[in-house]
PDB file of C-alpha atoms in Angstrom:
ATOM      1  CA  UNK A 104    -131.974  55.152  14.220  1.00  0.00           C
ATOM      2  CA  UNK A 105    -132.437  52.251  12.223  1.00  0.00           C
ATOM      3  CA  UNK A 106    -131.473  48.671  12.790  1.00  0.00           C
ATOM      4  CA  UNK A 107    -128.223  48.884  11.430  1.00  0.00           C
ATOM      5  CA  UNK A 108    -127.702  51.279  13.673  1.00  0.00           C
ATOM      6  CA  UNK A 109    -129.029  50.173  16.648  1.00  0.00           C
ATOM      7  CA  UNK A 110    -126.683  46.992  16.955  1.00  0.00           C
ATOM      8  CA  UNK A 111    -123.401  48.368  17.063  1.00  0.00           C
ATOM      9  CA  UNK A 112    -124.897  51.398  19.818  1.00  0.00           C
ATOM     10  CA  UNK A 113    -126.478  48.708  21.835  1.00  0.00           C
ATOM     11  CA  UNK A 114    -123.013  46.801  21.460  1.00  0.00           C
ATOM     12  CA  UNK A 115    -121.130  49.789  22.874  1.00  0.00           C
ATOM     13  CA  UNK A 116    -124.158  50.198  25.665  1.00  0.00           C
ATOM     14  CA  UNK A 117    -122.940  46.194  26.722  1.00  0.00           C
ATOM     15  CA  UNK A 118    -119.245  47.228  26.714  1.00  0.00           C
ATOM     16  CA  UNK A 119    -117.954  47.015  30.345  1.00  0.00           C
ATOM     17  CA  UNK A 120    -117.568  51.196  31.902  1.00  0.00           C
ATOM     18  CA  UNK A 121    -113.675  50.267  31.714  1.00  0.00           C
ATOM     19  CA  UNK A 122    -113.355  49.430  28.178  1.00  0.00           C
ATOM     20  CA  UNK A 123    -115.308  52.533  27.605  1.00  0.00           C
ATOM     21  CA  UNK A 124    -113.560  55.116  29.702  1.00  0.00           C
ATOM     22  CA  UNK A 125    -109.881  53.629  29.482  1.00  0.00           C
ATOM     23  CA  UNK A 126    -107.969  56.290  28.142  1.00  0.00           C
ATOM     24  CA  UNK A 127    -103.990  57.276  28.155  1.00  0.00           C
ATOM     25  CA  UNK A 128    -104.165  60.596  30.508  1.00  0.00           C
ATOM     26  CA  UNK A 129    -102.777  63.469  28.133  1.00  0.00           C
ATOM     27  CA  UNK A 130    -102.661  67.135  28.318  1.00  0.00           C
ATOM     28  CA  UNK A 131    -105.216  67.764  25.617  1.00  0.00           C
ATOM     29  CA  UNK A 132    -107.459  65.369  27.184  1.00  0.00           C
ATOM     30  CA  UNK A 133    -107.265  67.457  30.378  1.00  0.00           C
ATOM     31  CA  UNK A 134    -107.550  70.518  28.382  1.00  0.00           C
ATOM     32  CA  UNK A 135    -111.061  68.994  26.859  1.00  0.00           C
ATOM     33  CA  UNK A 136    -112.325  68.135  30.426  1.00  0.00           C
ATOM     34  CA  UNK A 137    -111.325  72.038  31.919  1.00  0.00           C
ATOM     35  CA  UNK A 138    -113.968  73.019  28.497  1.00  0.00           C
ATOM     36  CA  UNK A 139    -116.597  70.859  30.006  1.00  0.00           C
ATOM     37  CA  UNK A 140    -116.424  67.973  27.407  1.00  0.00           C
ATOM     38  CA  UNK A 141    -118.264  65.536  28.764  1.00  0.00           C
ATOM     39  CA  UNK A 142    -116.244  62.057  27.904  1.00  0.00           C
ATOM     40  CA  UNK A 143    -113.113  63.976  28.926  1.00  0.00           C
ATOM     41  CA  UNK A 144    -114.554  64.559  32.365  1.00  0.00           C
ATOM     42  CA  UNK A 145    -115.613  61.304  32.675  1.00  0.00           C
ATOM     43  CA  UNK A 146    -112.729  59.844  31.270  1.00  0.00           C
ATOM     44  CA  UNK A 147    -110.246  62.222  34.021  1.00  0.00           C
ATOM     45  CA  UNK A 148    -112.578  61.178  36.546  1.00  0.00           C
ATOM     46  CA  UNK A 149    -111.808  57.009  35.845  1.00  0.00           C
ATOM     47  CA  UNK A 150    -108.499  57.937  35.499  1.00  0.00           C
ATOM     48  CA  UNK A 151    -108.418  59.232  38.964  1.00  0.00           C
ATOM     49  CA  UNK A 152    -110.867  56.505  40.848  1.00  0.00           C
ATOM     50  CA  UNK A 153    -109.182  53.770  39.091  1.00  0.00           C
ATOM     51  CA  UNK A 154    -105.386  54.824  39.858  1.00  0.00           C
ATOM     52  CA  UNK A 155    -103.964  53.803  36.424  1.00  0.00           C
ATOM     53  CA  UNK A 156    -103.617  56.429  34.265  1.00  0.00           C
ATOM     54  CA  UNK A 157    -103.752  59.391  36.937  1.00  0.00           C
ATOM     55  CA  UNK A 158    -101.914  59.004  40.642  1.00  0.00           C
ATOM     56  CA  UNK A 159    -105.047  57.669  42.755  1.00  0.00           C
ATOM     57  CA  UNK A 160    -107.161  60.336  44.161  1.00  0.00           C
ATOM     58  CA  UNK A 161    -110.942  59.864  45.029  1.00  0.00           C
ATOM     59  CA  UNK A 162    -111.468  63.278  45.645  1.00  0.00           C
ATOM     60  CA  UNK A 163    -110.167  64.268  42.191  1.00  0.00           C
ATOM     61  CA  UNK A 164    -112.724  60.879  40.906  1.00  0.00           C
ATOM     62  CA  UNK A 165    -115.188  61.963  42.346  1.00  0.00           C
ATOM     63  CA  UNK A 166    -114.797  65.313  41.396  1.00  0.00           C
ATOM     64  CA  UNK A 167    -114.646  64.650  37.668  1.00  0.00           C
ATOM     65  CA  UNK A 168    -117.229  61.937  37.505  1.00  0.00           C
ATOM     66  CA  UNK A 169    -119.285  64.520  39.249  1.00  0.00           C
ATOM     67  CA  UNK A 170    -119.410  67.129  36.691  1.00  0.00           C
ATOM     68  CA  UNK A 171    -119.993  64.665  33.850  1.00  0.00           C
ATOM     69  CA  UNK A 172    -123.214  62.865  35.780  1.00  0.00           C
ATOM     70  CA  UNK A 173    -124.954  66.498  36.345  1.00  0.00           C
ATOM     71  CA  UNK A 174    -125.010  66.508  32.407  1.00  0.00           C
ATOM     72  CA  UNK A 175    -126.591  63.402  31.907  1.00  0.00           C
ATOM     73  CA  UNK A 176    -122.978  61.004  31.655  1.00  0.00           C
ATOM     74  CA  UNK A 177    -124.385  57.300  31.639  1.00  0.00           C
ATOM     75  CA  UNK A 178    -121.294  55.897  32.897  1.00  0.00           C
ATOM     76  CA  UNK A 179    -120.368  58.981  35.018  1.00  0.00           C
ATOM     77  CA  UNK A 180    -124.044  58.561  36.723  1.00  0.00           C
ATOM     78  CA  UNK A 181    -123.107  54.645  36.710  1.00  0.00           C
ATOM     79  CA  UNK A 182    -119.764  55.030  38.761  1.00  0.00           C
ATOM     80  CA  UNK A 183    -121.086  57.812  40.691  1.00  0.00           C
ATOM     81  CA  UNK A 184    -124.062  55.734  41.807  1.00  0.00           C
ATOM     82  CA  UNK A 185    -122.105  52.623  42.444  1.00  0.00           C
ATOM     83  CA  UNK A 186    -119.403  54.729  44.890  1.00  0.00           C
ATOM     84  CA  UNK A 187    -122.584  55.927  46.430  1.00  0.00           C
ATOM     85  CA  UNK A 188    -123.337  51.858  47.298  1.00  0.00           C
ATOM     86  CA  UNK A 189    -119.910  50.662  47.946  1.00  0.00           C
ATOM     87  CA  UNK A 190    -118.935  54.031  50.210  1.00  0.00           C
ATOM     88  CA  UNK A 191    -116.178  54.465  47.927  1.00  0.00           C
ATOM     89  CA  UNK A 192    -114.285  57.802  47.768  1.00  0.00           C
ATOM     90  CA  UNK A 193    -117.362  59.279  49.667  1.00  0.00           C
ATOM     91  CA  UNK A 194    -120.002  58.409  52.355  1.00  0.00           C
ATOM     92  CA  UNK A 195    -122.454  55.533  51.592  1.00  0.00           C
ATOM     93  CA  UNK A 196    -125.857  56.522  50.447  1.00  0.00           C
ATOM     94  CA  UNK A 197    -127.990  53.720  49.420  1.00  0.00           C
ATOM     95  CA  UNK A 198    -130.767  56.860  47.959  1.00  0.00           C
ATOM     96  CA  UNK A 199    -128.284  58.612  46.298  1.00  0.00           C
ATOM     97  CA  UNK A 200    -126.845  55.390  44.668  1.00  0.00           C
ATOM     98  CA  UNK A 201    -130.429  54.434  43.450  1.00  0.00           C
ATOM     99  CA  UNK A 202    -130.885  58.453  42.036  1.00  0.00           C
ATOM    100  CA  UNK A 203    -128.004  57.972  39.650  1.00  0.00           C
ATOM    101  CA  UNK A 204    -127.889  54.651  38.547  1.00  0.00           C
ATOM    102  CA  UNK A 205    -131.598  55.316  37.662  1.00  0.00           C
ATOM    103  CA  UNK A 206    -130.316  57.588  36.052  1.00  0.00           C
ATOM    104  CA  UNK A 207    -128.331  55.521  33.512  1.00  0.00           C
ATOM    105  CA  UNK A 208    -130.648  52.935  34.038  1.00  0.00           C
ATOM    106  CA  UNK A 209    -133.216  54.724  32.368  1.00  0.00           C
ATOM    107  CA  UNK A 210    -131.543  55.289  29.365  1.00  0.00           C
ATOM    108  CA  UNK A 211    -130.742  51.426  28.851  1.00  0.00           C
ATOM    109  CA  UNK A 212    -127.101  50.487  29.981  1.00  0.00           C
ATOM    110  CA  UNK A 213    -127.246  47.235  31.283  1.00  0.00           C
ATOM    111  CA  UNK A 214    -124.235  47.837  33.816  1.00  0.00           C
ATOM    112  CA  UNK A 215    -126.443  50.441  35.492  1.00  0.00           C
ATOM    113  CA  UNK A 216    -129.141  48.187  35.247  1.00  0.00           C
ATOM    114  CA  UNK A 217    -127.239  45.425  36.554  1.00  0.00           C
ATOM    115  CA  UNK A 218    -125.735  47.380  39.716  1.00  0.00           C
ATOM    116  CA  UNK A 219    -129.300  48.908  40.654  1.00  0.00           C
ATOM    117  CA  UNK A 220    -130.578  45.247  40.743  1.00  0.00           C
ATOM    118  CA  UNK A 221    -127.574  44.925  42.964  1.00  0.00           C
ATOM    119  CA  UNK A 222    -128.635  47.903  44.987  1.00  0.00           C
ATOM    120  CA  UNK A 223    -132.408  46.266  45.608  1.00  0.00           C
ATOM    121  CA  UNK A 224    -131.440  42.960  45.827  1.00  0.00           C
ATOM    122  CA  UNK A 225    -128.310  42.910  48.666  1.00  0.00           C
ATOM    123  CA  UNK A 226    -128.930  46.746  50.252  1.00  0.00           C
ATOM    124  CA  UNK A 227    -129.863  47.762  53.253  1.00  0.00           C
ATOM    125  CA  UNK A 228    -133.575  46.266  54.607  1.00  0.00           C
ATOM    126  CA  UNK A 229    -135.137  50.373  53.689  1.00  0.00           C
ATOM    127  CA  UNK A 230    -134.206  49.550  50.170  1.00  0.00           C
ATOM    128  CA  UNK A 231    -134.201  45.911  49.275  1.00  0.00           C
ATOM    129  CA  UNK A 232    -137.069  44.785  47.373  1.00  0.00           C
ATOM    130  CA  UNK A 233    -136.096  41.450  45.423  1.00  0.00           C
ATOM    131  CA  UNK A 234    -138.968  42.328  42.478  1.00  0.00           C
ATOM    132  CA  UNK A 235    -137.371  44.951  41.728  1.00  0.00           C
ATOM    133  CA  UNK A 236    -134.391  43.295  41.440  1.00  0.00           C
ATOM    134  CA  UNK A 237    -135.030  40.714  39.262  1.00  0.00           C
ATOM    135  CA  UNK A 238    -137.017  42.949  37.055  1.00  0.00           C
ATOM    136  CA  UNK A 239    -133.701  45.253  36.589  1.00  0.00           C
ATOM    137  CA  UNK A 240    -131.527  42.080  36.066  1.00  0.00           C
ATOM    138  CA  UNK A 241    -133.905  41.005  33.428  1.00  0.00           C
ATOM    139  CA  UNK A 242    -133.155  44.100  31.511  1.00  0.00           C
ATOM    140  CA  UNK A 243    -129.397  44.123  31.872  1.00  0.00           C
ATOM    141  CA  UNK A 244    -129.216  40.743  30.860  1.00  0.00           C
ATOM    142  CA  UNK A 245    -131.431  41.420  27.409  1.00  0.00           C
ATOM    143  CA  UNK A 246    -128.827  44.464  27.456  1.00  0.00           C
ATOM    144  CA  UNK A 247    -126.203  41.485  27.342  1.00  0.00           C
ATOM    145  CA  UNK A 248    -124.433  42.424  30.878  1.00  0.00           C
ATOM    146  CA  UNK A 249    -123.128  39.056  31.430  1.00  0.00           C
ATOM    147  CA  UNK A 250    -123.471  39.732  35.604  1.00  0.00           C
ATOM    148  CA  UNK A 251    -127.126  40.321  35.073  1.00  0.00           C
ATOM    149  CA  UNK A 252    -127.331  37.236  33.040  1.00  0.00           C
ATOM    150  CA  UNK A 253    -124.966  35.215  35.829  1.00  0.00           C
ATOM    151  CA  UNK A 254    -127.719  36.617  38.118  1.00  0.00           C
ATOM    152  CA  UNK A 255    -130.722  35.451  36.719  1.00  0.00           C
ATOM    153  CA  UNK A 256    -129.534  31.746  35.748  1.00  0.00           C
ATOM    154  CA  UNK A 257    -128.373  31.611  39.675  1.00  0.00           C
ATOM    155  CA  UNK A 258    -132.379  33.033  40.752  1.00  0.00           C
ATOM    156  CA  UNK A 259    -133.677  30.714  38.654  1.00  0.00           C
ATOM    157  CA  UNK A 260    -131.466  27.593  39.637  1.00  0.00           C
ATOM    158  CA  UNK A 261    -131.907  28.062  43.469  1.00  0.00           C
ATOM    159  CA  UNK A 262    -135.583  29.000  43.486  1.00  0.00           C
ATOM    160  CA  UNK A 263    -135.607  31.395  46.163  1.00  0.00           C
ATOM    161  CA  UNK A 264    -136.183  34.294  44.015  1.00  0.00           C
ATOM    162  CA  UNK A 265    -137.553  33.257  41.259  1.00  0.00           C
ATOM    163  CA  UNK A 266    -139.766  29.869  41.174  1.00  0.00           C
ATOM    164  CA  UNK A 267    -136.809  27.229  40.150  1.00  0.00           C
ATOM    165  CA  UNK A 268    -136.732  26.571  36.400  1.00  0.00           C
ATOM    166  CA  UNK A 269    -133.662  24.664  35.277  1.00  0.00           C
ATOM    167  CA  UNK A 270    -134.391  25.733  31.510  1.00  0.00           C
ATOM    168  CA  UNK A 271    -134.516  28.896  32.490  1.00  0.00           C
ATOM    169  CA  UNK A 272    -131.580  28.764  34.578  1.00  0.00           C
ATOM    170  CA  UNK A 273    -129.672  26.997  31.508  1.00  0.00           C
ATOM    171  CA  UNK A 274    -130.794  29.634  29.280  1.00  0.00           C
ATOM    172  CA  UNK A 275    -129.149  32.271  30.704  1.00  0.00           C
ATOM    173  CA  UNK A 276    -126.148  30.033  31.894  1.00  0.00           C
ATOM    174  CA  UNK A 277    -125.304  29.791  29.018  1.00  0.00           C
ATOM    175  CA  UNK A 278    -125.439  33.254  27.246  1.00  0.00           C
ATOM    176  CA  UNK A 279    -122.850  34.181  30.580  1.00  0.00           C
ATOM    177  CA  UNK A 280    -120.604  31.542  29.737  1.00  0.00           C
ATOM    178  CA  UNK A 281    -120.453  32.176  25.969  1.00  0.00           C
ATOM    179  CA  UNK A 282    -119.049  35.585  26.753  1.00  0.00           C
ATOM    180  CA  UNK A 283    -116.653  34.268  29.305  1.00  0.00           C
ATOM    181  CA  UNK A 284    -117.785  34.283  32.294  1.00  0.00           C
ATOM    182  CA  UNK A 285    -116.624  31.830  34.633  1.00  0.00           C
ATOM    183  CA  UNK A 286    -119.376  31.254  36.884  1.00  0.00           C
ATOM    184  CA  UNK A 287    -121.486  31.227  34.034  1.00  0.00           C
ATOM    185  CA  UNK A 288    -119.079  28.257  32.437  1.00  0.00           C
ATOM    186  CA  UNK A 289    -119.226  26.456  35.529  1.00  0.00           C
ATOM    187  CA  UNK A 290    -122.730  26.116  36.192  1.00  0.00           C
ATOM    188  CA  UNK A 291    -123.844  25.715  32.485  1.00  0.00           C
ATOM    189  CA  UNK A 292    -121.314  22.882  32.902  1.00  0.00           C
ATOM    190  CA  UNK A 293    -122.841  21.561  35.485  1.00  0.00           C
ATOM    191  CA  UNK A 294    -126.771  21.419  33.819  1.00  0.00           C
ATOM    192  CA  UNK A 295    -124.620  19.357  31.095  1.00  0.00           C
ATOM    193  CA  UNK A 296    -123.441  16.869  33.340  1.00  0.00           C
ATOM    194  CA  UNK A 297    -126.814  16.383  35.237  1.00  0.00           C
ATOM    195  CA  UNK A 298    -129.182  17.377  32.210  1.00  0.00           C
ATOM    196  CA  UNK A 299    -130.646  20.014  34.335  1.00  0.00           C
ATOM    197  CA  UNK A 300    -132.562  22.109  31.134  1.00  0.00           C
ATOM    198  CA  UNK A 301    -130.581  20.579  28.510  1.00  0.00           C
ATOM    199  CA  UNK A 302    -129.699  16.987  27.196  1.00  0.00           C
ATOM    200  CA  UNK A 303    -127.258  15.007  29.600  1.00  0.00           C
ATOM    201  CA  UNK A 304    -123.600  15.524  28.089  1.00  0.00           C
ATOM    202  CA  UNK A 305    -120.596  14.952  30.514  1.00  0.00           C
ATOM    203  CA  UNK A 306    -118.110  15.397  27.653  1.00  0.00           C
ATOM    204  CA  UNK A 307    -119.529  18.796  27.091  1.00  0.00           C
ATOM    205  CA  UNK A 308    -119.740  19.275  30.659  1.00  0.00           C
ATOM    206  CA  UNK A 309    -115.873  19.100  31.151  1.00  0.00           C
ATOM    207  CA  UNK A 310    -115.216  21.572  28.261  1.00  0.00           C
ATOM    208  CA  UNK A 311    -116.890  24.127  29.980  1.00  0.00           C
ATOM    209  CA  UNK A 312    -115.248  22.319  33.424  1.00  0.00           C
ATOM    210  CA  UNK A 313    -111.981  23.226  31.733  1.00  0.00           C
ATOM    211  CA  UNK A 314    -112.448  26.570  30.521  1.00  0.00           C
ATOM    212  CA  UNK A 315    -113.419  27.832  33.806  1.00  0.00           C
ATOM    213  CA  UNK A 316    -110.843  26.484  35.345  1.00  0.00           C
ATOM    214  CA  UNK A 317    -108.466  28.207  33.417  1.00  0.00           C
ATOM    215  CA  UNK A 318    -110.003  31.088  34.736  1.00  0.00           C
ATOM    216  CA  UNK A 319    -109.491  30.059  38.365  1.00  0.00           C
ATOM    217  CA  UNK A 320    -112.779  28.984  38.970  1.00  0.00           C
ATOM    218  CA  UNK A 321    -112.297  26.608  42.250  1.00  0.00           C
ATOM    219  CA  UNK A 322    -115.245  24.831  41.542  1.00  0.00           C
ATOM    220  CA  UNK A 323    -114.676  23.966  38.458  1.00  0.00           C
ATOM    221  CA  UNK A 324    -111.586  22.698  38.749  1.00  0.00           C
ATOM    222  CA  UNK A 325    -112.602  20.558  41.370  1.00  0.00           C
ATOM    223  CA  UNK A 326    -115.606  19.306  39.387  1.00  0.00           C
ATOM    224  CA  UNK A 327    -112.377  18.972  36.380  1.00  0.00           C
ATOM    225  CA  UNK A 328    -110.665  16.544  39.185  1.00  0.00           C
ATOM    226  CA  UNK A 329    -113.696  14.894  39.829  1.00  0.00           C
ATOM    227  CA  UNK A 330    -114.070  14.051  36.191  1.00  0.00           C
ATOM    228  CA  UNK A 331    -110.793  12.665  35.571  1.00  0.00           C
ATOM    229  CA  UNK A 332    -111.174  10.700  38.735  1.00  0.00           C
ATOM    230  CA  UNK A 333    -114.253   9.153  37.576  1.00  0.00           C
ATOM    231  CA  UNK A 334    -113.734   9.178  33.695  1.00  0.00           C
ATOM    232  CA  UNK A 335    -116.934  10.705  33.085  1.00  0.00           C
ATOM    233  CA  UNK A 336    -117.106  13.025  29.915  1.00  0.00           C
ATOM    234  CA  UNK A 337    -113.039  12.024  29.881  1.00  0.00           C
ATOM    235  CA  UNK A 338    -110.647   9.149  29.979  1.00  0.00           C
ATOM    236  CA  UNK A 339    -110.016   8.085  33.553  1.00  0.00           C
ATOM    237  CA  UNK A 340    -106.756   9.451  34.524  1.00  0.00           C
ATOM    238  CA  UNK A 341    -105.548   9.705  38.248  1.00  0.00           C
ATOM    239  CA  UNK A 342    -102.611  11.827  37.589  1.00  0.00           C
ATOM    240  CA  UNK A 343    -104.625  14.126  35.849  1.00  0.00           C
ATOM    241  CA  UNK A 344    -107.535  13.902  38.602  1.00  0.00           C
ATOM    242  CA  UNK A 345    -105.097  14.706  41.291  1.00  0.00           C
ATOM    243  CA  UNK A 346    -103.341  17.912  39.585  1.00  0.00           C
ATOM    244  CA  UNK A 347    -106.572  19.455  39.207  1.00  0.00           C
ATOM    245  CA  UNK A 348    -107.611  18.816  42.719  1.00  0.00           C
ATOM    246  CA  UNK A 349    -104.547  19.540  44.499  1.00  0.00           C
ATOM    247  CA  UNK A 350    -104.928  22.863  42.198  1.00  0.00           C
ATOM    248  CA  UNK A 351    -108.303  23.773  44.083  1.00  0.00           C
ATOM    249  CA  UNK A 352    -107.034  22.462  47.586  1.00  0.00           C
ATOM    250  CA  UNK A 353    -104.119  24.708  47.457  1.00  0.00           C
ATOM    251  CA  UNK A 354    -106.363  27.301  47.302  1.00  0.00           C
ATOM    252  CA  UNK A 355    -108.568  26.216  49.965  1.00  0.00           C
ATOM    253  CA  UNK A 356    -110.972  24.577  48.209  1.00  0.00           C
ATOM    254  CA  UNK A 357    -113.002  22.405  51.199  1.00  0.00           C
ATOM    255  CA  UNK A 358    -114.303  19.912  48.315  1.00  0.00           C
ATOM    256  CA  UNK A 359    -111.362  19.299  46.930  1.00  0.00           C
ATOM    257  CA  UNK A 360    -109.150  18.710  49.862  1.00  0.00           C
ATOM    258  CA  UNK A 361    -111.873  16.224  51.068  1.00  0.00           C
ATOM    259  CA  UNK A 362    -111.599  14.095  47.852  1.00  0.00           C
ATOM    260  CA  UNK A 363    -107.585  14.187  47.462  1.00  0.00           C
ATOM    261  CA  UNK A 364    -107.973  13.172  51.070  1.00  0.00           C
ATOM    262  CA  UNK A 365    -110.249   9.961  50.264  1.00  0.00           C
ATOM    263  CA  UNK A 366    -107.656   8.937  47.413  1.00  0.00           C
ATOM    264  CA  UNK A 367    -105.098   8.438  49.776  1.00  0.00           C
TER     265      UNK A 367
END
């Protein structure tokens, strides 16, 4: 394969397992599935797991995504081996989750990567081991799975897990909230407005305030009150200030009702 090549397959690899294995459920796809094709059974199986496309059935999921992992289906192993963590559709088995989302892992999809650093990271005490976690984050998030990369900035902000580099942190901050991610937004956000790895820039700050927001984020849209409260990065405005934090306190956001509370 050469590089021209590799870009858009490691694009697809990045591609979330639902944009992948969405399909409209149709008799000839069933038809391919009953002749073993391996997307089709894969693509059955999501229908049935996810409850879209197909009437919900885990059994039938399970079933499907079965068949595609014993041939070697990256995403089938990845949903098989994430049901296996969660106890979804079947009983939980933290070994049998780690056997197939090696599995995928192995052959470099950064979802499966990202979910096994899950697995080692938050599993049960027989499992966890937090090197091993960080080292699978590290290769979903070169794989561009903006979770991984929400991970790592998060490891390396706190310190706990990773010695506490705000650069680092920034870094990967960043390349989460450039594809969207809210949490990603909000914290790269927040290195603007303190200058934690990057230069000090509260306007910048609140544009990333505001797009996360927009996505719900509770802390950002306190942080978005805050702001307009204060007039840093944006004009002062109360009114303003006060939407955005009655916004996060009617969703129980503790910060926010605490502020509103002091403005009275």
């Amino acid at each position: 394969m050469n590089a021209a090549q590799a870009q858009p397959a490691a694009q697809a690899k990045s591609q979330s397992i639902t944009v992948r294995l969405q399909s409209n459920y149709t008799p000839a796809l069933q038809k391919a599935a009953d002749q073993g094709n391996l997307d089709a059974e894969a693509k059955v199986g999501f229908g049935y797991f996810r409850g879209k496309t197909l009437p919900h059935d885990y059994a039938k999921g399970i079933f499907w995504l079965q068949k595609a992992a014993d041939q070697g289906h990256s995403d089938a192993e990845t949903l098989l081996g994430n049901a296996y963590q969660q106890g979804v559709g079947l009983p939980k088995n933290q070994e049998k989750a780690i056997f197939w989302l090696q599995k995928a892992a192995d052959q470099a999809f950064p979802q499966a990567q990202n979910f096994l650093g899950e697995v080692y990271e938050t599993g049960d005490p027989a499992v966890r081991n937090i090197e091993k976690a960080i080292s699978w984050y590290q290769k979903a998030a070169e794989g561009n799975s903006v979770t991984a990369q929400a991970h790592l900035g998060m490891a390396y902000h706190e310190g706990t897990k990773l010695p506490k580099n705000y650069e680092k942190s920034t870094f990967w901050f960043k390349k989460a909230a450039l594809q969207g991610d809210d949490q990603g937004q909000f914290f790269y956000g927040l290195a603007c407005l303190k200058g934690e790895g990057v230069a000090k820039n509260p306007r910048e700050a609140v544009s990333w305030f505001q797009k996360a927001a927009d996505q719900g984020n509770l802390q950002a849209t306190t942080r978005l009150g805050l702001a307009y409260a204060s007039g840093e990065g944006v004009p002062a405005s109360k009114e303003k200030a006060v939407f955005w934090l009655r916004k996060a306190a009617g969703q129980g956001e503790p910060n926010a009702q605490r502020i509103l509370s002091m403005m009275r």
